[in-house]
mmCIF file of C-alpha atoms in Angstrom:
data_model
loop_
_atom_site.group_PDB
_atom_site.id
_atom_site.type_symbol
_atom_site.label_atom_id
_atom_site.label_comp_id
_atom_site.label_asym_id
_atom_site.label_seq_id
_atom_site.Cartn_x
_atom_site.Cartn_y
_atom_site.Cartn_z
ATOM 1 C CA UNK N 1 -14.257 -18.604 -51.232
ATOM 2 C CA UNK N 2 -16.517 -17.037 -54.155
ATOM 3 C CA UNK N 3 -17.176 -13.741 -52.398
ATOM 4 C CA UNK N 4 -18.881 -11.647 -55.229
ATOM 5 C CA UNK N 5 -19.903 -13.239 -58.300
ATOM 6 C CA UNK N 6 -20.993 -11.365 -61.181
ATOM 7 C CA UNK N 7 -21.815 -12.448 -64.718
ATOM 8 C CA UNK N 8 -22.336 -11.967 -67.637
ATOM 9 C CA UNK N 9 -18.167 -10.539 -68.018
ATOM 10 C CA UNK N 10 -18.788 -9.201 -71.010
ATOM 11 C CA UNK N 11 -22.133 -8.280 -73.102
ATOM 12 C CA UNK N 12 -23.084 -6.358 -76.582
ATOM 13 C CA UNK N 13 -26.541 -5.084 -76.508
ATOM 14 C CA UNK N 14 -28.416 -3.220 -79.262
ATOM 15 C CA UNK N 15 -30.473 0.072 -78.373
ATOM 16 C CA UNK N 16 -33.844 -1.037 -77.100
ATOM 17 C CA UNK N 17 -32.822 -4.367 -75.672
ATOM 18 C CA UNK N 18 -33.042 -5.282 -71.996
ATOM 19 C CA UNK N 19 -30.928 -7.484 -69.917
ATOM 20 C CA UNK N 20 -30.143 -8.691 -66.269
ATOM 21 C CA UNK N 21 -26.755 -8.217 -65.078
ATOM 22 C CA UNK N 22 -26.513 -11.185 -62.046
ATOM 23 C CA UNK N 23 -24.729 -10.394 -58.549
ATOM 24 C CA UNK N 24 -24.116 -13.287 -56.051
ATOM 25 C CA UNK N 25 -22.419 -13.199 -52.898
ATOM 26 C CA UNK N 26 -21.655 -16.189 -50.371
ATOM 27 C CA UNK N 27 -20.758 -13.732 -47.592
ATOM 28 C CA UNK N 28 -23.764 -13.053 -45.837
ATOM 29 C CA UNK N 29 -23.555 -9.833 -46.166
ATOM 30 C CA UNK N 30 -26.147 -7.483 -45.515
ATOM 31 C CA UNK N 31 -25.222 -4.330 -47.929
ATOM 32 C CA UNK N 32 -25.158 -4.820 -51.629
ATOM 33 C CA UNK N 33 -24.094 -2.425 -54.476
ATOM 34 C CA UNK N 34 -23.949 -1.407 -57.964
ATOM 35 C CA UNK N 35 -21.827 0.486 -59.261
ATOM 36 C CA UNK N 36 -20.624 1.872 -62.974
ATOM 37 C CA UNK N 37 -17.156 2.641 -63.858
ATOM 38 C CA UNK N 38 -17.203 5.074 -67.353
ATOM 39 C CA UNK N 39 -13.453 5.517 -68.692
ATOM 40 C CA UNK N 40 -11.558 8.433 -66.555
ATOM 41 C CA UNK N 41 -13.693 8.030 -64.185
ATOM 42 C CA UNK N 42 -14.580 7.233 -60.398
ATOM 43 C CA UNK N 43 -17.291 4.623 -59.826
ATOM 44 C CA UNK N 44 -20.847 5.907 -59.793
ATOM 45 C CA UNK N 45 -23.451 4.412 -57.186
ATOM 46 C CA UNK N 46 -26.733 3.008 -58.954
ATOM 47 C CA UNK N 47 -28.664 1.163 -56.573
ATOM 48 C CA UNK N 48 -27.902 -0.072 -53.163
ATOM 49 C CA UNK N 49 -29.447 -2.691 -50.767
ATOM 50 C CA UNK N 50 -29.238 -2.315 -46.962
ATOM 51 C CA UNK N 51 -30.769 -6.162 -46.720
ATOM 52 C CA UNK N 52 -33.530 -8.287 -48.413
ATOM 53 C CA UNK N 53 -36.146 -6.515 -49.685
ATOM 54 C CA UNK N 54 -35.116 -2.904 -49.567
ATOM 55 C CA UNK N 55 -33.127 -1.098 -52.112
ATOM 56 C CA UNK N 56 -32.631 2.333 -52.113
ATOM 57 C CA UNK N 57 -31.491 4.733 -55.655
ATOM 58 C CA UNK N 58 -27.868 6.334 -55.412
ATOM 59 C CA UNK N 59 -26.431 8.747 -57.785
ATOM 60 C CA UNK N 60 -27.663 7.714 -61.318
ATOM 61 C CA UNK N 61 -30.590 5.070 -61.316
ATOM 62 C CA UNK N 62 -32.303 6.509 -64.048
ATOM 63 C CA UNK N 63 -32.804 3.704 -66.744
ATOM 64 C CA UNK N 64 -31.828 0.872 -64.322
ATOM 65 C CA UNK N 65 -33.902 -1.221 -61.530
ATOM 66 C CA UNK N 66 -32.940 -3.897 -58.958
ATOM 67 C CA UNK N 67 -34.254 -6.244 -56.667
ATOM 68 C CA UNK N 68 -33.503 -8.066 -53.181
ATOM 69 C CA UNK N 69 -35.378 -10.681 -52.883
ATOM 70 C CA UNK N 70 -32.525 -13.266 -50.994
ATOM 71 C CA UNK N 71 -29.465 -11.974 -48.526
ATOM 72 C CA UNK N 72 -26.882 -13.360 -51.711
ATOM 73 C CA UNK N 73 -28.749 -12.161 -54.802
ATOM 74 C CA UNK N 74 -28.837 -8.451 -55.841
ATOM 75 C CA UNK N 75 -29.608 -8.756 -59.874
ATOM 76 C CA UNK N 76 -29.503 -5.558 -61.387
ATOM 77 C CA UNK N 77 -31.833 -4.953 -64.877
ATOM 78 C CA UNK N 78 -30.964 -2.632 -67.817
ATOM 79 C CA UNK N 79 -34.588 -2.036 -69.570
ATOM 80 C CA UNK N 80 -34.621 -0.447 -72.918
ATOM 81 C CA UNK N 81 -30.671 -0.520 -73.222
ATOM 82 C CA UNK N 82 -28.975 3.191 -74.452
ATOM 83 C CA UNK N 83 -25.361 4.365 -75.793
ATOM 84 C CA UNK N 84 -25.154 6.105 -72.646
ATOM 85 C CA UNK N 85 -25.133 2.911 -70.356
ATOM 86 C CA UNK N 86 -21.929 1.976 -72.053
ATOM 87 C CA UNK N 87 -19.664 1.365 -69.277
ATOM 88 C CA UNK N 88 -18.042 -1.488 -66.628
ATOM 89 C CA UNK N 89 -20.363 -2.347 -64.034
ATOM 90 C CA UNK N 90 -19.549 -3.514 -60.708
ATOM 91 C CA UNK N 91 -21.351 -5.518 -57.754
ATOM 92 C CA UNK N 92 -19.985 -5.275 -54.247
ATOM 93 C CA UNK N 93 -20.945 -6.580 -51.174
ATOM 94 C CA UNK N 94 -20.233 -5.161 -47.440
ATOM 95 C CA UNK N 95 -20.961 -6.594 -43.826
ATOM 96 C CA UNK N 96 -20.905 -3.275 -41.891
ATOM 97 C CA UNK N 97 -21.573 0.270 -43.715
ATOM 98 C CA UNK N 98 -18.893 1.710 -45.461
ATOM 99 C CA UNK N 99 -16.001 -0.028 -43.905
ATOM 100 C CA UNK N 100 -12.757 -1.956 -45.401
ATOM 101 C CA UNK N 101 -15.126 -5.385 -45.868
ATOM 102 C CA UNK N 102 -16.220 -3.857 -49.190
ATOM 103 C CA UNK N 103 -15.805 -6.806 -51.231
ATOM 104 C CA UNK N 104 -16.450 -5.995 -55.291
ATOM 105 C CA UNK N 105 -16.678 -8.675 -58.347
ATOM 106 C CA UNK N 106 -14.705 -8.954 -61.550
ATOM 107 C CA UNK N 107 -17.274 -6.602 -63.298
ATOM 108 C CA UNK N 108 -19.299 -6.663 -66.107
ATOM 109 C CA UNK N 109 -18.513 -4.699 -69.393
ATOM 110 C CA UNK N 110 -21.261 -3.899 -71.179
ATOM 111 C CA UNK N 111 -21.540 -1.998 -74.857
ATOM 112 C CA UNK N 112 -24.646 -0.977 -76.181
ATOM 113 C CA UNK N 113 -24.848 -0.322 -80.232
ATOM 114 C CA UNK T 1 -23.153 17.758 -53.102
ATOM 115 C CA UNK T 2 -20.208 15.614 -51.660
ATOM 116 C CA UNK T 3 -17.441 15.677 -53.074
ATOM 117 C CA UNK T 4 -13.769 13.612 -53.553
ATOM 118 C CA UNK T 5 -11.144 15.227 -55.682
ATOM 119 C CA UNK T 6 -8.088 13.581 -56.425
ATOM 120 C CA UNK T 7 -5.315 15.029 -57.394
ATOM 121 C CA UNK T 8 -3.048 14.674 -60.131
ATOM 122 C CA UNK T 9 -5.208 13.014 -62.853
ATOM 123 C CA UNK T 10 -2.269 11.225 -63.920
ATOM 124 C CA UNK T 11 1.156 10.765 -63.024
ATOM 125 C CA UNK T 12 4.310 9.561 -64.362
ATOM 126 C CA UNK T 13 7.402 8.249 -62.887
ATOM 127 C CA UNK T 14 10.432 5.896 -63.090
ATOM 128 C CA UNK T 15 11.191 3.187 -60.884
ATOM 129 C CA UNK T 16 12.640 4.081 -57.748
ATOM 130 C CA UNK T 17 10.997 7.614 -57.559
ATOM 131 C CA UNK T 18 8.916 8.243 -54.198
ATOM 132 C CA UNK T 19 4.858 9.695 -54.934
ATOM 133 C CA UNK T 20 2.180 11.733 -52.773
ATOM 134 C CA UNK T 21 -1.626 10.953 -54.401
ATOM 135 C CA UNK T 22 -3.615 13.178 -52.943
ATOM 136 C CA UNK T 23 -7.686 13.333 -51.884
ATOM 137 C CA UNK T 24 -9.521 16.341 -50.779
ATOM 138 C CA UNK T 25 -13.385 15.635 -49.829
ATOM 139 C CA UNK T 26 -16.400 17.514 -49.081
ATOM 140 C CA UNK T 27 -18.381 15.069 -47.442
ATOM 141 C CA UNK T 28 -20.186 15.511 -44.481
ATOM 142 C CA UNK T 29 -20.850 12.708 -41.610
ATOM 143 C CA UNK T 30 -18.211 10.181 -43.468
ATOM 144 C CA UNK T 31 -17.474 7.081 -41.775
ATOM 145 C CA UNK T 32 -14.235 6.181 -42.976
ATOM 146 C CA UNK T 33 -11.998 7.221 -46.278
ATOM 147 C CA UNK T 34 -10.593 4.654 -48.048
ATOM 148 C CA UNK T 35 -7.995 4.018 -50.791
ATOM 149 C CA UNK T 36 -7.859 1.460 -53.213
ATOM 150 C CA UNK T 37 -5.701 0.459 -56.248
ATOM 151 C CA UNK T 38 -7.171 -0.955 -59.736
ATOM 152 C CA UNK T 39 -5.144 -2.290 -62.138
ATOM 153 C CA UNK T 40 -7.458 -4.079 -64.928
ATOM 154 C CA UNK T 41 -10.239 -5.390 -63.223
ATOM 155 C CA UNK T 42 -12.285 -4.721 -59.442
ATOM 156 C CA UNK T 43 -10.561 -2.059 -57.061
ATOM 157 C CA UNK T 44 -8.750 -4.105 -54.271
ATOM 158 C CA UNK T 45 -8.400 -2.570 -50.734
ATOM 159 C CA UNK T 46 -5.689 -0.935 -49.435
ATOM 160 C CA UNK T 47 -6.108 1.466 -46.597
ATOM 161 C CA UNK T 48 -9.013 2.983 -44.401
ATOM 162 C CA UNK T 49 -8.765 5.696 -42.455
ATOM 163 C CA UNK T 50 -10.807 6.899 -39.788
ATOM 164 C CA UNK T 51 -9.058 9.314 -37.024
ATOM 165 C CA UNK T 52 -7.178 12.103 -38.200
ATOM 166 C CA UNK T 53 -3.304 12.203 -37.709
ATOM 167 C CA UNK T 54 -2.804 8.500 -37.316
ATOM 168 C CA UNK T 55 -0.430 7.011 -40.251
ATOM 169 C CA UNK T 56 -1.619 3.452 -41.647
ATOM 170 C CA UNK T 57 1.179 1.704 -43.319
ATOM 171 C CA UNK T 58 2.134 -1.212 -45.767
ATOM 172 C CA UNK T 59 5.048 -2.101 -46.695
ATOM 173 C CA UNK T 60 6.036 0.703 -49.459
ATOM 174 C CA UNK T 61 2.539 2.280 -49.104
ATOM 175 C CA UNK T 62 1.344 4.831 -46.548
ATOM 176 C CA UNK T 63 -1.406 7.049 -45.885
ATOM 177 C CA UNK T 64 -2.915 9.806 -43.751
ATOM 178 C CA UNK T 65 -6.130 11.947 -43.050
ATOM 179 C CA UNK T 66 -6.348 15.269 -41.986
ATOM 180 C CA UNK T 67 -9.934 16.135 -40.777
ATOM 181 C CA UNK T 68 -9.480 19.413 -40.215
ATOM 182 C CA UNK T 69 -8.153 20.312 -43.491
ATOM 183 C CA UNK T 70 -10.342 18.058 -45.932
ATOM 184 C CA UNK T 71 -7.956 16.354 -46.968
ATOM 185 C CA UNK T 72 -6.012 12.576 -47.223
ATOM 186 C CA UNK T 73 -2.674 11.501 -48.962
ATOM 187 C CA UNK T 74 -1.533 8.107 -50.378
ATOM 188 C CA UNK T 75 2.548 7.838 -50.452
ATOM 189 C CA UNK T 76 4.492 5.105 -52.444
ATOM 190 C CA UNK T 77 7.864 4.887 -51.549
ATOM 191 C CA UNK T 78 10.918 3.135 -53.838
ATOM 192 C CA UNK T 79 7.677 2.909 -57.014
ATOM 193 C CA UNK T 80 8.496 -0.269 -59.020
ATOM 194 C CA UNK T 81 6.435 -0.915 -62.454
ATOM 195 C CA UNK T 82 3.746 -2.884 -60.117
ATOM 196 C CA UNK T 83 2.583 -0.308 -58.924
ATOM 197 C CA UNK T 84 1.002 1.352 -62.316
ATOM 198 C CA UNK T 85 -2.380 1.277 -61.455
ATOM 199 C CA UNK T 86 -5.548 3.759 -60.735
ATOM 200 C CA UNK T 87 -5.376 4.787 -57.394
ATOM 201 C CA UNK T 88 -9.376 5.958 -56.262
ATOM 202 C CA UNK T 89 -10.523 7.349 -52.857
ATOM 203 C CA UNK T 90 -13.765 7.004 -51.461
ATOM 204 C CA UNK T 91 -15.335 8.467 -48.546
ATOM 205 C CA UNK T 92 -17.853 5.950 -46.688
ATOM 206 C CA UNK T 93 -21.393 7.382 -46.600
ATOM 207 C CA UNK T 94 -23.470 6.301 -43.772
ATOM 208 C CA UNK T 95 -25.726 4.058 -46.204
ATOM 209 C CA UNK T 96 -22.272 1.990 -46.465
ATOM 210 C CA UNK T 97 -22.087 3.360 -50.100
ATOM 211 C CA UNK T 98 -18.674 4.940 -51.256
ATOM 212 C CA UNK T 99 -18.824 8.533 -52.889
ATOM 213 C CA UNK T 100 -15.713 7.852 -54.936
ATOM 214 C CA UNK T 101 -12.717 10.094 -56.952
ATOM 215 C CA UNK T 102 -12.004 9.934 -60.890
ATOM 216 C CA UNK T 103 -8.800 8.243 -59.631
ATOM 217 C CA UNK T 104 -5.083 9.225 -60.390
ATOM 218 C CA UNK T 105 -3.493 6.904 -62.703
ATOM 219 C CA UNK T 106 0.293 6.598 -61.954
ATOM 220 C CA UNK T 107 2.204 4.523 -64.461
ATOM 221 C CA UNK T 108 6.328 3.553 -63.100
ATOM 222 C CA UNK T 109 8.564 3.175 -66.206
ATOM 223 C CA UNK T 110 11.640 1.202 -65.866
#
């Protein structure tokens, strides 16, 4: 069982570069999620996805963008890379709205310089 | 704004010692809270909690939610040095995302 797949684990950018953080899930599952984890903190909602080909903004989408275009893929994009987007990212998948199936990946950490 | 406040930040114990993690919320129309434990990597499941007064157990673990008063708590019973983790909340929205704490971080020493 893969459940949530994410990759790259780890990434340096510089300032001004742009990169695709990939999300794959074998579950079926209809809601998709990205999240990002900054040290002391909770985890932040970025983008969600109810099902293919609707996503929706959550709490801080600014500088990020996504896209549903299969059930298992929900690739998130980092255009124009800043210090502030510094943090661990995290993909998770659910089969019924905000219930114990939440199923998250390993993460990705990503440090822009 | 919704809210999740966990309470403390961090904690610090020694093996044996019994804890209460507590979550207060303001969140309205919440499916379900839930609690989860991180140690390095992804936050793994432990509880969710839907109707008020009912106790969910695991082993050394329990938890309960109290509707009326906002408010949830995670108990650890007999701590051993597994258990030093972050311990988040998160409320279930009803777009299935989580609106979730900073976390407490308890460390167990020996």
């Amino acid at each position: 069982n893969a459940g949530v797949t994410q990759t790259p684990k780890f990434r340096i950018l510089k300032i001004g570069q742009s990169m695709t953080l990939q999300c794959t899930q074998d579950m079926n599952h209809n809601y998709m999620y990205w999240y990002r984890q900054d040290p002391g903190m909770g985890l932040k909602l970025i983008y969600y996805s109810v099902g293919a080909g609707i996503t929706d903004k959550g709490e801080v989408p600014n500088g990020y963008n996504v896209s549903r275009s299969t059930t298992e893929d929900f690739p998130l994009r980092l255009e124009l890379a800043a210090p502030s987007q510094t943090s661990v990212y995290f993909c998770a998948s659910s089969l019924v709205a905000g219930q114990s199936g939440y199923t998250f990946g390993s993460g990705t950490r990503l440090t822009v310089v | 704004e919704d809210k999740v406040v966990q309470s403390p930040l961090s904690l610090v114990v020694h093996e044996g010692d019994t804890v209460t993690l507590n979550c207060s919320y303001e969140v309205t129309n919440f499916r379900s809270l839930l609690w989860y434990k991180q140690e390095k990597k992804a936050p793994t499941f432990l509880f969710m909690l839907t109707s008020s007064g009912i106790e969910k157990k695991s082993g050394r673990l329990s938890s309960i939610l109290d509707k009326k008063e906002l408010f949830s708590i995670l108990n650890i019973t007999a701590t051993q040095t597994g258990d030093s983790a972050v311990y988040l909340c998160a409320l279930g929205g009803s777009q299935g995302n989580l609106i979730f704490g900073k976390g407490t971080k308890l460390s167990v020493k020996p």
